[in-house]
PDB file of C-alpha atoms in Angstrom:
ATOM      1  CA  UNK A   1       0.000   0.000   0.000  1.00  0.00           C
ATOM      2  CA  UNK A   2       1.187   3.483  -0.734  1.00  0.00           C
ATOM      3  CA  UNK A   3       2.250   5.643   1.802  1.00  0.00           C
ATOM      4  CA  UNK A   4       0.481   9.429   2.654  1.00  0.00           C
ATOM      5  CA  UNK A   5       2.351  11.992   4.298  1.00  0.00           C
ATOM      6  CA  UNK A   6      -0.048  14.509   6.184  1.00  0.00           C
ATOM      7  CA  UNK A   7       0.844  17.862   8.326  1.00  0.00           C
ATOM      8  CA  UNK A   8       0.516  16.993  11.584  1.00  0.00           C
ATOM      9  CA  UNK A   9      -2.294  19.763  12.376  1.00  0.00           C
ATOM     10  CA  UNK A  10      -3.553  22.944  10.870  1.00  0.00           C
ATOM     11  CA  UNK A  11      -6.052  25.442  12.176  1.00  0.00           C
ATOM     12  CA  UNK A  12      -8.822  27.144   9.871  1.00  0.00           C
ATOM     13  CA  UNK A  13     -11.039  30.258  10.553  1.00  0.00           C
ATOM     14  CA  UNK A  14     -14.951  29.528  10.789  1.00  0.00           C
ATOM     15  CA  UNK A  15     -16.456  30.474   8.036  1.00  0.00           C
ATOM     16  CA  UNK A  16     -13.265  29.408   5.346  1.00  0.00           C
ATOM     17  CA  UNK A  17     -12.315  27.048   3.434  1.00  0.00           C
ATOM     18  CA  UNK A  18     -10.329  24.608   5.086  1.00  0.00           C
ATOM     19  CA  UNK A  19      -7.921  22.926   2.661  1.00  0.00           C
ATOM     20  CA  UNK A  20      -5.997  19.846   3.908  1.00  0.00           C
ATOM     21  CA  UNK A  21      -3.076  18.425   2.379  1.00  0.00           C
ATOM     22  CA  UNK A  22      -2.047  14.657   1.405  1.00  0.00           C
ATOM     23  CA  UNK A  23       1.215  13.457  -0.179  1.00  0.00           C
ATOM     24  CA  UNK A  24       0.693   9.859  -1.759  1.00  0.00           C
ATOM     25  CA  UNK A  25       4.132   9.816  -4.012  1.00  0.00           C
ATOM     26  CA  UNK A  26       4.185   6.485  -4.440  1.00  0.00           C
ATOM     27  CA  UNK A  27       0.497   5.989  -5.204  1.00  0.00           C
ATOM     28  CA  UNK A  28      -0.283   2.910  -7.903  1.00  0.00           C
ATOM     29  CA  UNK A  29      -2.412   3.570 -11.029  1.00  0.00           C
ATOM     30  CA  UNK A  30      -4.940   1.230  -9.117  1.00  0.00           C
ATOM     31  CA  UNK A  31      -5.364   2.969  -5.987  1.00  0.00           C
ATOM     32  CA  UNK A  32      -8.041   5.378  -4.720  1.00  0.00           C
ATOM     33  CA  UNK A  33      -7.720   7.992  -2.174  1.00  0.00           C
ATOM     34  CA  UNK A  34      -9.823   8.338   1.008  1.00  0.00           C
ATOM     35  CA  UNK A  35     -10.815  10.429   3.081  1.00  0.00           C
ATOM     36  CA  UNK A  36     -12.400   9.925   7.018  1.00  0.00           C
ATOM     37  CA  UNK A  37     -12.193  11.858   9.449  1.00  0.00           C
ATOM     38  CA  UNK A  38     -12.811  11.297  13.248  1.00  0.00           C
ATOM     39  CA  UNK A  39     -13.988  13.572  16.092  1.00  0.00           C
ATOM     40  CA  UNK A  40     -12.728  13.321  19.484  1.00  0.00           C
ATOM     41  CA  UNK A  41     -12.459   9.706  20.066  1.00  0.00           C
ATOM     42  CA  UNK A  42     -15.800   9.070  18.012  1.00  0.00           C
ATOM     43  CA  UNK A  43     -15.435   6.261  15.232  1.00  0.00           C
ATOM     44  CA  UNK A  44     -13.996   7.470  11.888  1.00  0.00           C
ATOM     45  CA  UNK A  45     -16.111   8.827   9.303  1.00  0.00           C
ATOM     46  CA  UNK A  46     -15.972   8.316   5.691  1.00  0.00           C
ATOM     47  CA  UNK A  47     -15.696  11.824   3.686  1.00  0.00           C
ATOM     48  CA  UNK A  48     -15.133  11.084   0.313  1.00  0.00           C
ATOM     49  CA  UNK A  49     -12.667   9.001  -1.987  1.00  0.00           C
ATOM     50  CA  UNK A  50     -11.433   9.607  -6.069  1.00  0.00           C
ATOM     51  CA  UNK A  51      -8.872   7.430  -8.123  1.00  0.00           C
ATOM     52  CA  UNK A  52      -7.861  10.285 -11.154  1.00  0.00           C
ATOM     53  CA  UNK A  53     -10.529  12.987 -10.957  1.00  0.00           C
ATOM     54  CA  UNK A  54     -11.673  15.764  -8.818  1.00  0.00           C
ATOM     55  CA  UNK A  55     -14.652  14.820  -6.727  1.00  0.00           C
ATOM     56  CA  UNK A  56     -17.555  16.320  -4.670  1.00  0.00           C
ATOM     57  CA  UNK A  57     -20.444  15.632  -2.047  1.00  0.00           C
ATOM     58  CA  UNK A  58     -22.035  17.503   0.287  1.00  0.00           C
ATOM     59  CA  UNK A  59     -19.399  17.330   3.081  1.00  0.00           C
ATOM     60  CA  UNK A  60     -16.575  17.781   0.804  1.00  0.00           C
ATOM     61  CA  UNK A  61     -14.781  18.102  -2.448  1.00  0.00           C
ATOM     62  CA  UNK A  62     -11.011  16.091  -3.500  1.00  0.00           C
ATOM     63  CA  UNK A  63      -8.848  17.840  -5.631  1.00  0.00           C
ATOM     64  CA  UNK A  64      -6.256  15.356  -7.121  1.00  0.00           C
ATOM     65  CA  UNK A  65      -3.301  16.300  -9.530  1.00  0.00           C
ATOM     66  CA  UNK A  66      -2.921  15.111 -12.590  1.00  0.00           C
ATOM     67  CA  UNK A  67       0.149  12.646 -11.558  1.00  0.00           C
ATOM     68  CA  UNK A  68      -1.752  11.774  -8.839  1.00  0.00           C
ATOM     69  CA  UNK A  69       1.252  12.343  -5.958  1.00  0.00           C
ATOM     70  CA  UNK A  70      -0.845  14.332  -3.622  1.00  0.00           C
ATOM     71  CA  UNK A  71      -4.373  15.472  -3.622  1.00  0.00           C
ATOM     72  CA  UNK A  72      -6.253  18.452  -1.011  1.00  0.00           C
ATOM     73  CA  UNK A  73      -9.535  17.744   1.382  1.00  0.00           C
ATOM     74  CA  UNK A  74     -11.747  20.928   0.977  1.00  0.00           C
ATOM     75  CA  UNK A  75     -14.040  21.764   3.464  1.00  0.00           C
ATOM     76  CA  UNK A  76     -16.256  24.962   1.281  1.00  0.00           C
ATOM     77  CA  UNK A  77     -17.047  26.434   4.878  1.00  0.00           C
ATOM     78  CA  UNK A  78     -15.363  24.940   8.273  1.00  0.00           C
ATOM     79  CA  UNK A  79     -17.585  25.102  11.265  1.00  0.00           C
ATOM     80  CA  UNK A  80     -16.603  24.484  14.673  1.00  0.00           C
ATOM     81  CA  UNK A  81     -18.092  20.432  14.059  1.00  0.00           C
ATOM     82  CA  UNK A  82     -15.640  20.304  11.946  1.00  0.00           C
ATOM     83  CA  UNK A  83     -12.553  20.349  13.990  1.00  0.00           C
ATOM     84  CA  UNK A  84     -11.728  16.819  13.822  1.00  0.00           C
ATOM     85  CA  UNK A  85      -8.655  14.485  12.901  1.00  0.00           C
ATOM     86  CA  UNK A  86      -8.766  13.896   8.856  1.00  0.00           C
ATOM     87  CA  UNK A  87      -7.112  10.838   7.658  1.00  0.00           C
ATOM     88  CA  UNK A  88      -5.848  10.556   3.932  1.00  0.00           C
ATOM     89  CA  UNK A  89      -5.595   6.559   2.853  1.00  0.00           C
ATOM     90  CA  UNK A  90      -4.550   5.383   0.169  1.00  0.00           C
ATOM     91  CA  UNK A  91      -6.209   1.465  -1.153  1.00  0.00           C
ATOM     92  CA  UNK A  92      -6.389  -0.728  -4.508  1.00  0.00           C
ATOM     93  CA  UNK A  93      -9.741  -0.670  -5.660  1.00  0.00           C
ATOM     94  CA  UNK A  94      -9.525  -4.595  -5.866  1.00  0.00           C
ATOM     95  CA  UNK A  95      -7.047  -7.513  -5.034  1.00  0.00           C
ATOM     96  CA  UNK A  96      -8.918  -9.437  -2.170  1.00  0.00           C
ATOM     97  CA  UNK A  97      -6.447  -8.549   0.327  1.00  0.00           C
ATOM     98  CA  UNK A  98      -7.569  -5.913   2.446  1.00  0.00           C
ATOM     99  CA  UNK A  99      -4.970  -3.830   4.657  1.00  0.00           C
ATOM    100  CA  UNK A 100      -5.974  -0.235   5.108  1.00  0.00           C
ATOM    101  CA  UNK A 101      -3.624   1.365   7.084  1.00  0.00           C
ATOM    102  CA  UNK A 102      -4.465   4.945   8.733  1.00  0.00           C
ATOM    103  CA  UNK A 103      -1.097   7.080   9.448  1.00  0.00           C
ATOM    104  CA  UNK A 104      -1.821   9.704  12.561  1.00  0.00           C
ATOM    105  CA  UNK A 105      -4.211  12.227  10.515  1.00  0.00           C
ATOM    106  CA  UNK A 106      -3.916  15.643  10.290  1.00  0.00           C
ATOM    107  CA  UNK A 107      -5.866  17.351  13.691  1.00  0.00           C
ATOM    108  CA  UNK A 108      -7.643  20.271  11.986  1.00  0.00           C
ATOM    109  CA  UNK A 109      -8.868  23.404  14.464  1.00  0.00           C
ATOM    110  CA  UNK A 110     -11.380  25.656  13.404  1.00  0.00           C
ATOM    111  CA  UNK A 111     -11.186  28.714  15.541  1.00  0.00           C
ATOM    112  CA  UNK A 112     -14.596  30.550  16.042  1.00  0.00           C
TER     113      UNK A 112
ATOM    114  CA  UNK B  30     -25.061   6.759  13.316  1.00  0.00           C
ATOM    115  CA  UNK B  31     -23.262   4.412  10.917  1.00  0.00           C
ATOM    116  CA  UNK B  32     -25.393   1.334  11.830  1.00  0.00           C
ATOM    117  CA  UNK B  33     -22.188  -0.424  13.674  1.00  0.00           C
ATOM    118  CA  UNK B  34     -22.645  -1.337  17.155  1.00  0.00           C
ATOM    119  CA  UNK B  35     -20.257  -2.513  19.602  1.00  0.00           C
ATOM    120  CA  UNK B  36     -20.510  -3.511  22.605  1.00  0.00           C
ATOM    121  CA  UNK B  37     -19.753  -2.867  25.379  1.00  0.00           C
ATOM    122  CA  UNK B  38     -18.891   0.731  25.381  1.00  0.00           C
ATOM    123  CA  UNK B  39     -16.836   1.063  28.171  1.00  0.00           C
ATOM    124  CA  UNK B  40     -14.562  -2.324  29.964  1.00  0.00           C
ATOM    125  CA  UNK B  41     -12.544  -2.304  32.865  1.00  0.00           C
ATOM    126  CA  UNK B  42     -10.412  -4.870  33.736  1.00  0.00           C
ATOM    127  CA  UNK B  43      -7.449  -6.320  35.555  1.00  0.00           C
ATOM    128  CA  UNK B  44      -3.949  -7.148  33.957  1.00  0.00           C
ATOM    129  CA  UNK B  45      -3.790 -11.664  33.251  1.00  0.00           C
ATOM    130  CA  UNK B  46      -7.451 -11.226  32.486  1.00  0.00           C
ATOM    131  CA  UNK B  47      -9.291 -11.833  29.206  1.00  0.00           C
ATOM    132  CA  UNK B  48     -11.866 -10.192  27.561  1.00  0.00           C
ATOM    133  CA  UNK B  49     -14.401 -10.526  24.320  1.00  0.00           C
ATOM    134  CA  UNK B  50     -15.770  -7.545  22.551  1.00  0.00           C
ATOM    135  CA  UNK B  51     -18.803  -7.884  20.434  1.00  0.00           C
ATOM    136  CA  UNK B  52     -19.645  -5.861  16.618  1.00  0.00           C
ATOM    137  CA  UNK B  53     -22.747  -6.033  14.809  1.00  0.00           C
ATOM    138  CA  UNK B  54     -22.090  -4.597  11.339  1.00  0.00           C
ATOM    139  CA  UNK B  55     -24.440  -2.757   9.244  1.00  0.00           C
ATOM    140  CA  UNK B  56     -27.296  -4.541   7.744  1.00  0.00           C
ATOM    141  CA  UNK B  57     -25.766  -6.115   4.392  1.00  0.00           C
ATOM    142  CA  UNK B  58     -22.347  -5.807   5.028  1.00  0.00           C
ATOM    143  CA  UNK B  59     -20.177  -9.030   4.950  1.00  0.00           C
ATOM    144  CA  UNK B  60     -16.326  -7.384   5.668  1.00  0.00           C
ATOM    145  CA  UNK B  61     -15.999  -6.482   9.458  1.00  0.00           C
ATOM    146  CA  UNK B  62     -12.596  -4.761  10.491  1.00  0.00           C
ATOM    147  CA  UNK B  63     -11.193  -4.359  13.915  1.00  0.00           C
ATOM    148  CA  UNK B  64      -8.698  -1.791  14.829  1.00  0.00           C
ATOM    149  CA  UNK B  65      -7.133  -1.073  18.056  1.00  0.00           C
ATOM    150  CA  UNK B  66      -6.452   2.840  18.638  1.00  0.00           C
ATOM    151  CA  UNK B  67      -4.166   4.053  21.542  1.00  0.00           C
ATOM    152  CA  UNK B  68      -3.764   7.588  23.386  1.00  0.00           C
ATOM    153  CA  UNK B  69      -2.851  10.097  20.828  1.00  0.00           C
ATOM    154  CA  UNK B  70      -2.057   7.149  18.236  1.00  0.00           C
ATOM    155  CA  UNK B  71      -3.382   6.386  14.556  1.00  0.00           C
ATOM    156  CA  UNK B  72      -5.727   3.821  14.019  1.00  0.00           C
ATOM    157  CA  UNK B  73      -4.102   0.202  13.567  1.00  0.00           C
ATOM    158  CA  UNK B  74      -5.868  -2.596  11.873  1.00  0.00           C
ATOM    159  CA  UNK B  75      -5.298  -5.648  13.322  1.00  0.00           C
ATOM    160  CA  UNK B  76      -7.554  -8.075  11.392  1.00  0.00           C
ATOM    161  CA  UNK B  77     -10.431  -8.403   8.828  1.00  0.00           C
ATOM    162  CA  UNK B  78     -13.160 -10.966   7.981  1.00  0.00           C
ATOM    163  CA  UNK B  79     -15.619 -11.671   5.081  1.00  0.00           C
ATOM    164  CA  UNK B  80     -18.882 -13.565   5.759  1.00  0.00           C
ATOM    165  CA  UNK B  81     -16.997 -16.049   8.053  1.00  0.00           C
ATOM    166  CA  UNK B  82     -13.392 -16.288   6.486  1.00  0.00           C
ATOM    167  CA  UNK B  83     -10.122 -14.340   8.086  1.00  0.00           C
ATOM    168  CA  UNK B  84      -8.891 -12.457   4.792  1.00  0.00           C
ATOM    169  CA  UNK B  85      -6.345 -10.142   6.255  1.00  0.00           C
ATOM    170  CA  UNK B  86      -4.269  -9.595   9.426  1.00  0.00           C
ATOM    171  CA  UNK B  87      -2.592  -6.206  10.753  1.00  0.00           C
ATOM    172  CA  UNK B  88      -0.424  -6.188  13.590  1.00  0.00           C
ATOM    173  CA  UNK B  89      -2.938  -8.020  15.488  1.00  0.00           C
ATOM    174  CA  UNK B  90      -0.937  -9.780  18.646  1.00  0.00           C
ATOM    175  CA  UNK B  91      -0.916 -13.736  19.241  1.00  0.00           C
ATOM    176  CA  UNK B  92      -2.708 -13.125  22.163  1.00  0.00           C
ATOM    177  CA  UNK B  93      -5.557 -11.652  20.468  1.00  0.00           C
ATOM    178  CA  UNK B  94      -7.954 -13.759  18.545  1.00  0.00           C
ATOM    179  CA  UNK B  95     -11.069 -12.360  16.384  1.00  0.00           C
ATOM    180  CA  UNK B  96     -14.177 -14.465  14.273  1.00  0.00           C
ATOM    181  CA  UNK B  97     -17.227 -13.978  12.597  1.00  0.00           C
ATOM    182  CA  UNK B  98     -20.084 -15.689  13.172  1.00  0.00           C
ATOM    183  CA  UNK B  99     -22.773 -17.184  10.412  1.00  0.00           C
ATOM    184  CA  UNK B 100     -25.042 -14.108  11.829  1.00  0.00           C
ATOM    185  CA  UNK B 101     -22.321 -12.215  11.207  1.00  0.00           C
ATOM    186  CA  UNK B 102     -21.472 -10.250  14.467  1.00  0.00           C
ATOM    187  CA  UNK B 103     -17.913 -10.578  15.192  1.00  0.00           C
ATOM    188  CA  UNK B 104     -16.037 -10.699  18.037  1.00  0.00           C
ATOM    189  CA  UNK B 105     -12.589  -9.849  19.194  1.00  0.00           C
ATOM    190  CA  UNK B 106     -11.060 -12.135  22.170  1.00  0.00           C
ATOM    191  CA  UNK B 107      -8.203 -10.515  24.303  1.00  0.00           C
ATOM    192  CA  UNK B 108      -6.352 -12.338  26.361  1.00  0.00           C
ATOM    193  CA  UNK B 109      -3.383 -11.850  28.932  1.00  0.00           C
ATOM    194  CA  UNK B 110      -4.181  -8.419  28.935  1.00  0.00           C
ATOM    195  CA  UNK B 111      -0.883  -5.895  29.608  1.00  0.00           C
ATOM    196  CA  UNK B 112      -1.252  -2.603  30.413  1.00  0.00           C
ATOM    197  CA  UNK B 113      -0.367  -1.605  27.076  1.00  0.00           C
ATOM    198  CA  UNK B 114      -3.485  -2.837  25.259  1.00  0.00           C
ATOM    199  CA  UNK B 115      -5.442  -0.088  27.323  1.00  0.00           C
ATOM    200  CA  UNK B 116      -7.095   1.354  24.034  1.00  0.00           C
ATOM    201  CA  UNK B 117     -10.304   2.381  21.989  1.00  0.00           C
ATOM    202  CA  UNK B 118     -10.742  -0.677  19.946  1.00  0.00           C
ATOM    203  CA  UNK B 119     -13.176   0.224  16.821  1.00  0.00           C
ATOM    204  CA  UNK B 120     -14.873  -2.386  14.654  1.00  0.00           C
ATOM    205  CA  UNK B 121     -15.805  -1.369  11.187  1.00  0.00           C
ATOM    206  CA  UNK B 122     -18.110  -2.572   8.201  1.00  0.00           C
ATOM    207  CA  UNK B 123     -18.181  -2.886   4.339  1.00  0.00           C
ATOM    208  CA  UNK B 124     -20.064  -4.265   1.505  1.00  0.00           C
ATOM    209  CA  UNK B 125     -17.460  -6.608  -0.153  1.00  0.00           C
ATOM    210  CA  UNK B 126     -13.841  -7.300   0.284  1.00  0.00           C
ATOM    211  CA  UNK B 127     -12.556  -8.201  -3.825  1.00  0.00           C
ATOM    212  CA  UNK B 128     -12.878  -4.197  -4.058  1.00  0.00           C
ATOM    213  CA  UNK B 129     -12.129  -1.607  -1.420  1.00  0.00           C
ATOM    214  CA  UNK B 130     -15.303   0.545   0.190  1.00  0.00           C
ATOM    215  CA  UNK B 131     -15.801   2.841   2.088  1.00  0.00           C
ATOM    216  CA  UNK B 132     -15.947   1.437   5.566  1.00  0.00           C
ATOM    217  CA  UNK B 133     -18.665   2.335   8.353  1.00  0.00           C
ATOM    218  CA  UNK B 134     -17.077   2.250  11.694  1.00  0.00           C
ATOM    219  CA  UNK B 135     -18.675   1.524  15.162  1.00  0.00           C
ATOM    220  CA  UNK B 136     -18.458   3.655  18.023  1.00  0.00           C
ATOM    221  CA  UNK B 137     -15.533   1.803  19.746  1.00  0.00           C
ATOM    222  CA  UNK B 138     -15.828  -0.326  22.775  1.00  0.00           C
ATOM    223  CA  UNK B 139     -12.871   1.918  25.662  1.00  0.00           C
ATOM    224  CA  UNK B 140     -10.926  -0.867  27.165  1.00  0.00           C
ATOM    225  CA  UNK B 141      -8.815  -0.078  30.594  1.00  0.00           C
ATOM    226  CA  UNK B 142      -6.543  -2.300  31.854  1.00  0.00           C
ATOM    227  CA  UNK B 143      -5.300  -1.650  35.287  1.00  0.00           C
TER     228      UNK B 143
END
């Protein structure tokens, strides 16, 4: 499984676009990117996930680069709910052997 | 609410001792994941199952032991508990395991060991 580099925090203003980072250098044509995130000690949540193009839903939208090395979480407008720890994963869309591995997240901080 | 339950929330127990903790996965879902989450750690995966078959392990110790059950439910066994495995120990859910999906994860079961 590739490997994702993430800062280890970052704060955001209410009200702005929060934009988190994910390095995935070594990121196989078959893998997707995901996105959870997970609020104080709460389970994980899934966000959103994308293998080449830029994707959106109604919590979120992934912005991947064209060689596919690194890719942004955007949150359109943080709220305070939102500060939470966002993990960037990186899987093979198929291949029977399952081993997702979460790294230690980025914690985000939106300050009021 | 994801539709994951685990039970129970909260165990307390003494070092030697063993334990079982208990996941229902959403309706549908065949894959159930465990991962074991310590202070101020990342989540680690320790093993996953598909409709009653082990298909992959993490870093899951020898003294822990997991299975799924023809209903389903799974349940993680600890055993010869240390100090150390004092952790939030999650449980997750997906459709299928041949291709990756999202997964839906429980609200954790808090396990002390004193």
């Amino acid at each position: 499984d590739a490997k994702t580099t993430q800062p280890t925090s970052m704060d955001c203003a209410e009200g702005r676009a929060a934009n988190l980072p994910c390095n995935h250098s070594t990121i196989s044509g078959n893998e997707y990117v995901y996105w959870y995130r997970q609020i104080h000690s709460q389970g994980p949540q899934y966000i959103i996930h994308g293998l080449k193009n830029n994707e959106t839903n109604e919590m979120a939208s992934l912005i991947i680069t064209e060689d596919r090395k690194s890719s942004t979480l955007i949150l359109p407008h943080a709220t305070l709910r939102d500060t939470a720890v966002y993990y960037c994963i990186v899987t093979p869309s198929s291949g029977g052997y399952q081993k997702v591995t979460f790294g230690t997240g980025t914690k985000l901080q939106v300050i009021p | 609410d994801s539709g994951v339950t685990q039970t129970p929330k909260h165990l307390i127990t003494a070092t030697g001792q063993r334990v079982t903790l208990r996941c229902s996965p959403r309706s549908g879902d065949l894959s159930v994941y465990w991962y074991q989450q310590s202070l101020d750690q990342g989540l680690q995966f320790l093993i996953q199952y598909y409709n009653g078959e082990e298909r992959a392990k993490g870093n899951i110790l020898e003294r822990f032991s997991a299975q799924q059950f023809p209903d389903l439910h799974s349940e993680l066994n600890l055993s010869s508990l240390e100090l150390g495995d004092s952790a939030l120990y999650f449980c997750a859910s997906s459709v299928a395991t041949s291709a990756y999906n999202e997964q839906f994860f429980g609200p954790g079961t808090r396990l002390t060991v004193l």
